[in-house]
CSV table of C-alpha atoms in Angstrom, one decimal:
chain,number,residue,atom,x,y,z
A,913,MET,CA,-54.2,22.0,-1.6
A,914,ASP,CA,-57.2,19.8,-2.3
A,915,THR,CA,-57.3,17.2,0.5
A,916,THR,CA,-60.7,15.6,-0.4
A,917,ASN,CA,-59.4,12.1,-1.1
A,918,ILE,CA,-56.5,12.0,1.3
A,919,ARG,CA,-56.6,9.3,4.0
A,920,TYR,CA,-53.0,8.5,5.0
A,921,ILE,CA,-50.0,10.7,5.6
A,922,ILE,CA,-46.7,8.7,5.8
A,923,PHE,CA,-43.4,10.0,6.9
A,924,ASP,CA,-39.7,9.4,6.3
A,925,THR,CA,-38.3,9.6,9.9
A,926,PHE,CA,-34.5,10.0,10.2
A,927,GLY,CA,-33.9,13.7,9.4
A,928,THR,CA,-37.6,14.4,8.6
A,929,VAL,CA,-39.2,13.7,12.0
A,930,LEU,CA,-36.1,12.9,14.1
A,931,ASP,CA,-33.1,15.1,14.7
A,932,TRP,CA,-30.6,12.2,14.6
A,933,HIS,CA,-27.5,14.5,14.5
A,934,HIS,CA,-28.3,16.5,17.7
A,935,SER,CA,-29.4,13.3,19.5
A,936,ILE,CA,-26.1,11.5,18.8
A,937,VAL,CA,-24.0,14.6,19.6
A,938,SER,CA,-25.8,15.1,22.9
A,939,HIS,CA,-25.3,11.5,23.9
A,940,GLY,CA,-21.7,11.5,22.7
A,941,LYS,CA,-20.8,14.6,24.7
A,942,GLU,CA,-21.9,12.8,27.9
A,943,LEU,CA,-19.5,10.0,26.9
A,944,ASN,CA,-16.7,12.4,26.3
A,945,LYS,CA,-17.2,13.8,29.8
A,946,LYS,CA,-17.5,10.4,31.5
A,947,TYR,CA,-14.4,8.9,29.8
A,948,SER,CA,-12.4,12.1,29.3
A,949,LEU,CA,-12.5,11.6,25.6
A,950,ASN,CA,-12.1,14.1,22.7
A,951,ILE,CA,-14.3,12.4,20.1
A,952,ASP,CA,-15.8,14.7,17.5
A,953,TRP,CA,-19.3,13.4,17.7
A,954,GLY,CA,-20.7,15.7,14.9
A,955,THR,CA,-18.3,14.0,12.4
A,956,LEU,CA,-18.9,10.6,13.8
A,957,ALA,CA,-22.7,11.0,13.5
A,958,ILE,CA,-22.4,12.1,9.9
A,959,GLY,CA,-20.2,9.2,9.0
A,960,TRP,CA,-22.5,6.8,10.8
A,961,ARG,CA,-25.4,8.2,8.8
A,962,ASN,CA,-23.9,8.6,5.4
A,963,ASP,CA,-21.1,6.0,5.1
A,964,GLY,CA,-22.8,3.5,7.3
A,965,TYR,CA,-26.6,3.6,7.2
A,966,PHE,CA,-27.1,5.4,3.8
A,967,LYS,CA,-24.5,3.4,2.0
A,968,ALA,CA,-25.8,0.0,3.3
A,969,THR,CA,-29.5,0.7,2.7
A,970,PHE,CA,-28.7,2.1,-0.8
A,971,ASP,CA,-26.7,-1.0,-1.6
A,972,ILE,CA,-29.5,-3.2,-0.5
A,973,ALA,CA,-32.2,-1.1,-2.2
A,974,HIS,CA,-30.2,-1.4,-5.5
A,975,GLY,CA,-29.7,-5.1,-5.2
A,976,LYS,CA,-26.0,-5.0,-4.4
A,977,ARG,CA,-26.3,-6.7,-1.0
A,978,GLU,CA,-28.7,-9.0,0.7
A,979,TRP,CA,-31.3,-7.5,3.1
A,980,VAL,CA,-30.3,-7.2,6.8
A,981,PRO,CA,-32.2,-5.3,9.5
A,982,ALA,CA,-31.3,-1.6,10.1
A,983,ASP,CA,-30.0,-2.4,13.6
A,984,THR,CA,-27.4,-4.8,12.1
A,985,ILE,CA,-26.2,-1.9,9.8
A,986,PHE,CA,-26.0,0.5,12.7
A,987,THR,CA,-23.9,-1.9,14.8
A,988,GLU,CA,-21.6,-3.1,12.1
A,989,TYR,CA,-20.5,0.4,11.2
A,990,LEU,CA,-19.2,1.1,14.8
A,991,GLU,CA,-17.9,-2.5,15.2
A,992,GLU,CA,-15.7,-2.2,12.1
A,993,ARG,CA,-14.3,1.2,13.3
A,994,LYS,CA,-14.3,0.7,17.1
A,995,GLU,CA,-10.6,1.4,17.6
A,996,LYS,CA,-10.2,4.0,14.9
A,997,LEU,CA,-13.1,6.0,16.4
A,998,GLY,CA,-11.7,5.6,20.0
A,999,LEU,CA,-14.7,3.6,21.3
A,1000,GLN,CA,-12.7,0.7,22.6
A,1001,VAL,CA,-12.5,2.4,26.0
A,1002,LEU,CA,-16.3,2.3,26.6
A,1003,SER,CA,-17.7,-0.2,29.0
A,1004,GLU,CA,-19.7,-3.0,27.3
A,1005,THR,CA,-23.0,-1.4,28.6
A,1006,ASP,CA,-22.1,2.1,27.3
A,1007,TYR,CA,-21.0,0.7,23.9
A,1008,LYS,CA,-24.2,-1.3,23.5
A,1009,GLN,CA,-26.3,1.7,24.5
A,1010,LEU,CA,-24.4,3.8,21.9
A,1011,CYS,CA,-25.1,1.2,19.2
A,1012,ARG,CA,-28.8,1.5,20.0
A,1013,ILE,CA,-28.9,5.3,20.2
A,1014,TRP,CA,-31.1,5.2,17.0
A,1015,HIS,CA,-33.9,3.8,19.3
A,1016,ARG,CA,-33.9,7.0,21.4
A,1017,LEU,CA,-33.7,9.8,18.8
A,1018,SER,CA,-35.6,13.1,19.6
A,1019,PRO,CA,-38.0,14.8,17.2
A,1020,TRP,CA,-37.6,18.3,15.8
A,1021,PRO,CA,-39.3,20.9,18.0
A,1022,ASP,CA,-42.2,21.4,15.5
A,1023,VAL,CA,-43.1,17.7,15.1
A,1024,LEU,CA,-45.4,17.0,18.0
A,1025,GLU,CA,-47.7,19.9,17.4
A,1026,GLY,CA,-47.9,19.2,13.7
A,1027,LEU,CA,-48.6,15.4,14.1
A,1028,HIS,CA,-51.3,16.0,16.7
A,1029,ARG,CA,-53.1,18.3,14.3
A,1030,LEU,CA,-52.7,16.0,11.3
A,1031,LYS,CA,-53.9,13.0,13.4
A,1032,THR,CA,-57.4,14.7,13.8
A,1033,LYS,CA,-58.0,14.4,10.0
A,1034,TYR,CA,-55.8,11.6,8.8
A,1035,ALA,CA,-54.2,8.2,9.7
A,1036,ILE,CA,-50.6,9.0,10.2
A,1037,GLY,CA,-47.5,6.8,10.5
A,1038,PRO,CA,-43.8,6.5,9.8
A,1039,PHE,CA,-42.6,4.8,6.6
A,1040,SER,CA,-39.0,4.3,7.6
A,1041,ASN,CA,-36.0,2.3,6.7
A,1042,GLY,CA,-35.5,1.9,10.5
A,1043,ASP,CA,-36.7,-1.4,11.9
A,1044,PHE,CA,-40.2,-1.9,13.3
A,1045,ASN,CA,-39.1,-2.4,16.9
A,1046,LEU,CA,-36.8,0.6,16.6
A,1047,MET,CA,-39.8,2.8,15.6
A,1048,VAL,CA,-41.8,1.4,18.4
A,1049,ASP,CA,-39.1,2.3,20.9
A,1050,ILE,CA,-38.8,5.9,19.4
A,1051,LYS,CA,-42.6,6.3,19.5
A,1052,LYS,CA,-42.7,5.3,23.2
A,1053,ALA,CA,-39.7,7.5,24.2
A,1054,ALA,CA,-40.8,10.6,22.3
A,1055,ASP,CA,-44.6,10.0,22.7
A,1056,LEU,CA,-45.1,10.4,18.9
A,1057,PRO,CA,-48.9,10.1,18.2
A,1058,TRP,CA,-48.6,7.6,15.3
A,1059,ASP,CA,-51.7,5.7,14.3
A,1060,PHE,CA,-49.6,2.9,12.9
A,1061,ILE,CA,-46.0,2.1,12.2
A,1062,THR,CA,-44.7,0.8,8.9
A,1063,THR,CA,-41.0,0.0,8.2
A,1064,ALA,CA,-38.7,-1.5,5.7
A,1065,ASP,CA,-38.4,-4.8,7.6
A,1066,LEU,CA,-42.1,-5.5,7.0
A,1067,PHE,CA,-41.2,-5.8,3.3
A,1068,GLN,CA,-37.5,-6.7,3.6
A,1069,LYS,CA,-36.6,-4.0,1.1
A,1070,PHE,CA,-35.3,-0.5,1.7
A,1071,LYS,CA,-36.4,2.8,0.3
A,1072,PRO,CA,-35.7,4.0,-2.4
A,1073,ASP,CA,-36.3,0.6,-4.0
A,1074,PRO,CA,-39.4,1.6,-6.1
A,1075,GLU,CA,-41.2,-1.7,-5.1
A,1076,VAL,CA,-41.3,-0.9,-1.4
A,1077,TYR,CA,-43.5,2.2,-2.0
A,1078,VAL,CA,-46.0,0.0,-3.9
A,1079,ASP,CA,-45.9,-2.6,-1.1
A,1080,GLU,CA,-46.6,0.2,1.4
A,1081,ILE,CA,-49.7,1.5,-0.4
A,1082,LYS,CA,-51.0,-2.1,-0.8
A,1083,LEU,CA,-50.6,-2.7,3.0
A,1084,LEU,CA,-52.5,0.4,3.7
A,1085,GLY,CA,-55.3,-0.9,1.5
A,1086,ALA,CA,-55.3,2.5,-0.2
A,1087,LYS,CA,-55.3,4.0,-3.7
A,1088,PRO,CA,-52.1,5.9,-4.4
A,1089,GLU,CA,-54.0,9.2,-4.5
A,1090,GLU,CA,-55.2,8.7,-1.0
A,1091,VAL,CA,-51.6,8.7,0.3
A,1092,VAL,CA,-49.3,11.7,1.0
A,1093,MET,CA,-45.6,11.1,1.6
A,1094,VAL,CA,-43.6,13.6,3.6
A,1095,ALA,CA,-39.7,13.6,3.6
A,1096,ALA,CA,-36.8,15.9,4.0
A,1097,HIS,CA,-35.0,14.1,1.2
A,1098,PRO,CA,-36.2,14.5,-2.4
A,1099,PHE,CA,-34.7,11.1,-3.5
A,1100,ASP,CA,-37.0,9.5,-1.0
A,1101,LEU,CA,-40.1,11.3,-2.4
A,1102,ASP,CA,-39.2,10.1,-5.9
A,1103,GLY,CA,-40.4,6.6,-5.3
A,1104,ALA,CA,-43.6,7.8,-3.7
A,1105,LYS,CA,-44.2,10.1,-6.6
A,1106,LEU,CA,-43.6,7.3,-9.1
A,1107,ALA,CA,-46.0,5.1,-7.1
A,1108,GLY,CA,-48.7,7.8,-7.6
A,1109,CYS,CA,-48.7,9.4,-4.1
A,1110,THR,CA,-48.8,13.2,-3.4
A,1111,THR,CA,-45.3,14.3,-2.2
A,1112,ILE,CA,-44.5,17.0,0.3
A,1113,TYR,CA,-40.9,18.1,0.9
A,1114,VAL,CA,-40.1,19.5,4.4
A,1115,PRO,CA,-36.5,20.9,4.2
A,1116,ARG,CA,-34.4,20.3,7.3
A,1117,PRO,CA,-31.3,22.5,6.7
A,1118,LYS,CA,-29.9,21.7,10.1
A,1119,GLU,CA,-30.1,17.9,9.6
A,1120,TYR,CA,-26.3,17.7,9.6
A,1121,GLY,CA,-25.9,19.9,12.6
A,1122,GLU,CA,-26.1,23.6,13.5
A,1123,GLY,CA,-23.9,25.8,11.3
A,1124,THR,CA,-23.1,23.1,8.7
A,1125,ASP,CA,-23.6,24.2,5.2
A,1126,TYR,CA,-25.6,21.1,4.1
A,1127,LYS,CA,-27.6,21.3,0.9
A,1128,GLU,CA,-30.0,18.5,0.2
A,1129,PRO,CA,-29.5,17.2,-3.4
A,1130,ALA,CA,-32.5,17.5,-5.7
A,1131,GLY,CA,-34.7,14.4,-6.6
A,1132,LYS,CA,-35.3,13.2,-10.1
A,1133,GLU,CA,-39.1,13.6,-9.9
A,1134,LYS,CA,-41.0,16.9,-9.3
A,1135,ILE,CA,-42.1,17.5,-5.7
A,1136,ASP,CA,-45.8,18.4,-5.4
A,1137,TYR,CA,-45.5,20.7,-2.4
A,1138,THR,CA,-43.0,22.1,0.1
A,1139,ALA,CA,-43.7,23.0,3.8
A,1140,GLU,CA,-41.2,24.8,6.0
A,1141,ASP,CA,-41.9,22.6,9.1
A,1142,PHE,CA,-44.7,20.3,10.5
A,1143,THR,CA,-46.8,23.3,11.6
A,1144,ALA,CA,-46.8,24.5,8.0
A,1145,LEU,CA,-47.5,21.0,6.9
A,1146,ALA,CA,-50.6,20.7,9.1
A,1147,GLU,CA,-51.7,24.1,7.7
A,1148,LEU,CA,-51.1,22.9,4.1
A,1149,LEU,CA,-53.2,19.8,4.8
A,1150,ASN,CA,-56.0,21.8,6.4
A,1151,ALA,CA,-55.6,20.1,9.7
B,470,MET,CA,-47.4,-11.4,38.6
B,471,ASP,CA,-43.7,-10.7,38.0
B,472,THR,CA,-43.6,-8.1,35.2
B,473,THR,CA,-39.9,-7.3,35.4
B,474,ASN,CA,-39.0,-8.5,31.9
B,475,ILE,CA,-42.2,-7.6,30.1
B,476,ARG,CA,-42.0,-5.0,27.2
B,477,TYR,CA,-44.9,-5.8,24.8
B,478,ILE,CA,-48.6,-6.7,25.4
B,479,ILE,CA,-50.2,-8.0,22.2
B,480,PHE,CA,-54.0,-8.6,21.8
B,481,ASP,CA,-56.3,-10.7,19.8
B,482,THR,CA,-59.0,-8.2,18.7
B,483,PHE,CA,-62.3,-9.7,17.4
B,484,GLY,CA,-64.1,-10.7,20.6
B,485,THR,CA,-61.2,-9.8,22.9
B,486,VAL,CA,-61.0,-6.0,22.3
B,487,LEU,CA,-64.0,-5.6,20.0
B,488,ASP,CA,-67.6,-6.5,20.5
B,489,TRP,CA,-68.3,-7.6,16.9
B,490,HIS,CA,-71.7,-9.2,17.7
B,491,HIS,CA,-73.2,-6.0,19.2
B,492,SER,CA,-71.7,-3.8,16.5
B,493,ILE,CA,-73.1,-5.9,13.7
B,494,VAL,CA,-76.6,-6.3,15.3
B,495,SER,CA,-76.8,-2.5,16.0
B,496,HIS,CA,-76.0,-1.7,12.4
B,497,GLY,CA,-78.3,-4.5,11.1
B,498,LYS,CA,-81.3,-3.2,13.1
B,499,GLU,CA,-80.9,0.2,11.4
B,500,LEU,CA,-81.0,-1.6,8.0
B,501,ASN,CA,-84.1,-3.6,9.1
B,502,LYS,CA,-85.8,-0.3,9.9
B,503,LYS,CA,-84.7,1.4,6.7
B,504,TYR,CA,-85.7,-1.4,4.4
B,505,SER,CA,-88.6,-2.9,6.5
B,506,LEU,CA,-86.7,-6.1,6.8
B,507,ASN,CA,-87.0,-8.9,9.3
B,508,ILE,CA,-83.4,-10.2,9.3
B,509,ASP,CA,-82.2,-11.9,12.5
B,510,TRP,CA,-78.9,-10.1,12.7
B,511,GLY,CA,-77.7,-12.0,15.8
B,512,THR,CA,-77.8,-15.2,13.9
B,513,LEU,CA,-76.3,-13.6,10.8
B,514,ALA,CA,-73.4,-12.1,12.8
B,515,ILE,CA,-72.6,-15.5,14.4
B,516,GLY,CA,-72.7,-17.3,11.0
B,517,TRP,CA,-70.5,-14.6,9.5
B,518,ARG,CA,-68.0,-15.0,12.3
B,519,ASN,CA,-68.0,-18.8,12.6
B,520,ASP,CA,-68.9,-20.3,9.3
B,521,GLY,CA,-67.3,-17.4,7.3
B,522,TYR,CA,-64.3,-15.8,9.0
B,523,PHE,CA,-63.3,-18.6,11.4
B,524,LYS,CA,-63.7,-21.4,8.9
B,525,ALA,CA,-61.7,-19.6,6.2
B,526,THR,CA,-58.9,-18.4,8.5
B,527,PHE,CA,-58.6,-21.9,10.1
B,528,ASP,CA,-58.5,-23.5,6.6
B,529,ILE,CA,-55.7,-21.1,5.6
B,530,ALA,CA,-53.9,-21.5,9.0
B,531,HIS,CA,-54.0,-25.3,8.5
B,532,GLY,CA,-52.7,-25.1,4.9
B,533,LYS,CA,-56.1,-26.2,3.3
B,534,ARG,CA,-56.4,-22.9,1.3
B,535,GLU,CA,-54.1,-20.2,-0.1
B,536,TRP,CA,-53.8,-17.0,1.9
B,537,VAL,CA,-56.3,-14.2,1.1
B,538,PRO,CA,-56.9,-10.9,3.0
B,539,ALA,CA,-59.5,-10.9,5.8
B,540,ASP,CA,-61.6,-8.4,3.9
B,541,THR,CA,-61.9,-10.8,1.0
B,542,ILE,CA,-63.2,-13.5,3.5
B,543,PHE,CA,-65.7,-11.1,5.0
B,544,THR,CA,-67.1,-10.1,1.6
B,545,GLU,CA,-67.2,-13.5,0.0
B,546,TYR,CA,-69.3,-14.9,2.9
B,547,LEU,CA,-72.1,-12.4,2.3
B,548,GLU,CA,-71.7,-12.5,-1.5
B,549,GLU,CA,-72.3,-16.3,-1.6
B,550,ARG,CA,-75.5,-15.9,0.6
B,551,LYS,CA,-76.8,-12.6,-0.6
B,552,GLU,CA,-80.2,-13.8,-1.6
B,553,LYS,CA,-80.6,-16.4,1.1
B,554,LEU,CA,-79.9,-13.8,3.8
B,555,GLY,CA,-82.3,-11.3,2.1
B,556,LEU,CA,-79.5,-8.8,1.4
B,557,GLN,CA,-80.3,-8.3,-2.3
B,558,VAL,CA,-82.7,-5.5,-1.5
B,559,LEU,CA,-79.9,-3.3,-0.1
B,560,SER,CA,-78.6,-0.4,-2.2
B,561,GLU,CA,-75.1,-0.9,-3.5
B,562,THR,CA,-73.8,1.7,-1.0
B,563,ASP,CA,-75.5,0.1,2.0
B,564,TYR,CA,-74.4,-3.4,0.9
B,565,LYS,CA,-70.8,-2.3,0.6
B,566,GLN,CA,-70.9,-0.5,3.9
B,567,LEU,CA,-72.3,-3.7,5.5
B,568,CYS,CA,-69.4,-5.8,4.0
B,569,ARG,CA,-67.0,-3.4,5.6
B,570,ILE,CA,-68.7,-3.2,9.1
B,571,TRP,CA,-65.6,-5.0,10.5
B,572,HIS,CA,-63.7,-1.7,9.9
B,573,ARG,CA,-66.0,0.1,12.4
B,574,LEU,CA,-66.4,-2.3,15.3
B,575,SER,CA,-66.8,-0.9,18.9
B,576,PRO,CA,-64.6,-2.0,21.8
B,577,TRP,CA,-66.0,-3.5,25.0
B,578,PRO,CA,-66.7,-0.9,27.7
B,579,ASP,CA,-63.6,-1.8,29.8
B,580,VAL,CA,-61.1,-1.6,26.9
B,581,LEU,CA,-60.2,2.1,26.7
B,582,GLU,CA,-59.4,2.5,30.4
B,583,GLY,CA,-57.4,-0.7,30.5
B,584,LEU,CA,-55.4,0.1,27.4
B,585,HIS,CA,-54.6,3.6,28.6
B,586,ARG,CA,-53.2,2.2,31.8
B,587,LEU,CA,-51.2,-0.5,30.1
B,588,LYS,CA,-49.7,1.9,27.6
B,589,THR,CA,-48.0,3.8,30.5
B,590,LYS,CA,-45.8,0.8,31.2
B,591,TYR,CA,-45.7,-1.3,28.0
B,592,ALA,CA,-45.8,-1.1,24.2
B,593,ILE,CA,-49.3,-2.3,23.3
B,594,GLY,CA,-50.7,-3.4,20.0
B,595,PRO,CA,-53.2,-5.7,18.3
B,596,PHE,CA,-52.0,-9.0,16.8
B,597,SER,CA,-55.1,-9.7,14.7
B,598,ASN,CA,-56.2,-11.9,11.8
B,599,GLY,CA,-57.9,-8.7,10.6
B,600,ASP,CA,-56.1,-6.8,7.8
B,601,PHE,CA,-53.6,-4.0,8.7
B,602,ASN,CA,-55.8,-1.3,7.0
B,603,LEU,CA,-58.9,-2.7,8.9
B,604,MET,CA,-57.1,-2.3,12.2
B,605,VAL,CA,-56.0,1.2,11.3
B,606,ASP,CA,-59.7,2.1,10.5
B,607,ILE,CA,-60.9,0.6,13.8
B,608,LYS,CA,-58.1,2.4,15.8
B,609,LYS,CA,-59.2,5.8,14.3
B,610,ALA,CA,-62.9,5.2,14.7
B,611,ALA,CA,-62.7,3.9,18.3
B,612,ASP,CA,-59.6,6.0,19.3
B,613,LEU,CA,-57.8,2.9,20.6
B,614,PRO,CA,-54.4,4.0,22.1
B,615,TRP,CA,-52.3,1.4,20.3
B,616,ASP,CA,-48.5,2.0,20.1
B,617,PHE,CA,-48.3,-0.2,17.0
B,618,ILE,CA,-50.5,-2.4,14.8
B,619,THR,CA,-49.6,-6.0,13.8
B,620,THR,CA,-51.8,-8.2,11.7
B,621,ALA,CA,-51.8,-11.5,9.8
B,622,ASP,CA,-51.4,-9.8,6.4
B,623,LEU,CA,-47.9,-8.7,7.5
B,624,PHE,CA,-46.9,-12.3,7.5
B,625,GLN,CA,-49.5,-13.7,5.0
B,626,LYS,CA,-50.4,-16.4,7.6
B,627,PHE,CA,-53.3,-16.6,10.0
B,628,LYS,CA,-53.3,-17.4,13.7
B,629,PRO,CA,-53.4,-20.1,15.0
B,630,ASP,CA,-50.6,-21.2,12.5
B,631,PRO,CA,-47.8,-21.7,15.1
B,632,GLU,CA,-45.3,-19.9,12.7
B,633,VAL,CA,-47.1,-16.6,12.8
B,634,TYR,CA,-46.5,-16.2,16.6
B,635,VAL,CA,-42.8,-16.7,16.0
B,636,ASP,CA,-42.8,-14.2,13.1
B,637,GLU,CA,-44.6,-11.7,15.4
B,638,ILE,CA,-42.1,-11.9,18.2
B,639,LYS,CA,-39.2,-11.6,15.7
B,640,LEU,CA,-40.8,-8.4,14.2
B,641,LEU,CA,-41.1,-6.9,17.7
B,642,GLY,CA,-37.3,-7.6,18.1
B,643,ALA,CA,-38.2,-9.2,21.4
B,644,LYS,CA,-37.4,-12.3,23.4
B,645,PRO,CA,-40.5,-14.5,23.9
B,646,GLU,CA,-40.5,-13.9,27.7
B,647,GLU,CA,-40.8,-10.1,27.0
B,648,VAL,CA,-44.1,-10.6,25.3
B,649,VAL,CA,-47.6,-11.1,26.8
B,650,MET,CA,-50.4,-12.2,24.6
B,651,VAL,CA,-54.0,-11.5,25.7
B,652,ALA,CA,-57.1,-13.3,24.1
B,653,ALA,CA,-60.6,-14.3,24.8
B,654,HIS,CA,-60.0,-17.6,22.9
B,655,PRO,CA,-57.7,-20.2,24.5
B,656,PHE,CA,-57.0,-21.8,21.1
B,657,ASP,CA,-55.4,-18.4,20.1
B,658,LEU,CA,-53.3,-18.4,23.2
B,659,ASP,CA,-51.9,-21.9,22.5
B,660,GLY,CA,-49.6,-20.6,19.7
B,661,ALA,CA,-48.3,-17.8,21.9
B,662,LYS,CA,-47.7,-20.2,24.7
B,663,LEU,CA,-45.8,-22.6,22.4
B,664,ALA,CA,-43.7,-19.7,21.1
B,665,GLY,CA,-42.7,-18.9,24.7
B,666,CYS,CA,-44.9,-15.9,25.5
B,667,THR,CA,-46.8,-15.3,28.7
B,668,THR,CA,-50.6,-15.8,28.1
B,669,ILE,CA,-53.5,-14.1,29.7
B,670,TYR,CA,-57.1,-15.2,29.1
B,671,VAL,CA,-59.8,-12.5,29.3
B,672,PRO,CA,-63.2,-14.3,29.1
B,673,ARG,CA,-65.9,-12.6,27.1
B,674,PRO,CA,-69.0,-14.6,27.9
B,675,LYS,CA,-71.2,-12.2,25.9
B,676,GLU,CA,-69.1,-12.4,22.8
B,677,TYR,CA,-71.9,-14.2,20.9
B,678,GLY,CA,-74.6,-11.8,22.2
B,679,GLU,CA,-76.5,-10.9,25.4
B,680,GLY,CA,-78.3,-13.9,26.9
B,681,THR,CA,-76.6,-16.5,24.6
B,682,ASP,CA,-75.2,-19.5,26.4
B,683,TYR,CA,-71.8,-19.5,24.7
B,684,LYS,CA,-69.0,-21.4,26.3
B,685,GLU,CA,-65.5,-20.9,25.0
B,686,PRO,CA,-63.8,-24.2,24.3
B,687,ALA,CA,-60.6,-24.9,26.2
B,688,GLY,CA,-57.2,-24.6,24.6
B,689,LYS,CA,-54.7,-27.4,24.4
B,690,GLU,CA,-51.9,-25.5,26.3
B,691,LYS,CA,-52.1,-24.3,29.9
B,692,ILE,CA,-53.1,-20.6,30.2
B,693,ASP,CA,-50.8,-18.6,32.5
B,694,TYR,CA,-53.3,-16.1,33.9
B,695,THR,CA,-56.9,-15.1,33.7
B,696,ALA,CA,-58.3,-11.5,34.0
B,697,GLU,CA,-62.0,-10.7,34.1
B,698,ASP,CA,-61.7,-7.6,31.9
B,699,PHE,CA,-59.2,-5.0,30.8
B,700,THR,CA,-59.3,-3.2,34.1
B,701,ALA,CA,-58.4,-6.4,35.9
B,702,LEU,CA,-55.7,-6.9,33.2
B,703,ALA,CA,-54.1,-3.6,33.9
B,704,GLU,CA,-54.2,-4.5,37.6
B,705,LEU,CA,-52.6,-7.9,37.0
B,706,LEU,CA,-49.8,-6.2,34.9
B,707,ASN,CA,-49.2,-3.5,37.6
B,708,ALA,CA,-50.2,-0.7,35.3
């Protein structure tokens, strides 16, 4: 692709950069062992993501609810289901640590190499619905080579609210054609496309766990490019 | 010092991290040569900083003027004095590049080593009145190892407006006692001190140029610590 005018590459993170499902299941299995529990962490993780995080950020993005930080959304989901999920047996420390597991998610195996290559040519950063401090924690824990961090709480709006993509480009002091957005979710690329950015889809078929038959729903707008993983992404962007 | 609770180190940048005077004078000398000019770039740089940038950000911080981005302030200063300063002879490209010289400032010689050490223990980032995209450009050009970038345009307020320090701590999701602010200007540390942060003063006696007899005015609040440079700062913070 022609990369002449491109200056910024921005990334959706949960699912695209970070393997949230595997990170939660690994942590959960440790808790199962410690407390002799039998919690199905794969199902819990998917519920937390879809019925908790996704539902709340979508409601806020579509004006059905007032804005609250992502951390509040993550905690309220568990809080409302504490007994039903069998989490009431956890110590206060373990329960609090679980609520904040989103601050310690691991990246997919191809991410670090791809980002290090992209960083040599472009300014790279997350553009996430996760909170700013959450993204700082993840960056430190996983040593992600971001040049900057941008998050929904900077604008107090959530993707896919179309306005937040415009706010993001403005904050970067960029023309839309200087910005590429990368995501594993076509609905998330729609807003970037409407705002005039180039969009690259990186499918993550294992986002909902090994062996799940998850199929990402199509977006409404046409995606510009697809890359298999972050190594292919660096290749595509001549980095 | 006791660093047990410290998580974030935030930095004033112009003067503290970046040697703006030397960067502007070096660039200006090249222009003098190219156009056979006799401009005193040391004086121009100080005027640009004090009568331009400082005056405008202070006016905005004290509610005397509506907020505008730092880039607007930098450009308007030269624009209003173009002929008086003798800059009308520059080509459009050279003039535009000069207006944006703040995007390419060099750090003081001790900065990179100090920041790399600090980064191993803390999350580090600028907290600057410069714009977000300006700080991204500087980070890329000088390879500064920031974990995050925070700037006045995130909050549409300028330091030393006391509110912006509170906004900053909130964005970091931190308790004030978890944040250390570093600056070469005591007035800038005042706001951080009032907001409950630990404050460290790093004097930069050559900020206004080699051989100038510049003395930094004292702040109103008591500074917690002083470090001679960023190596001493890393030492002080046990990094």
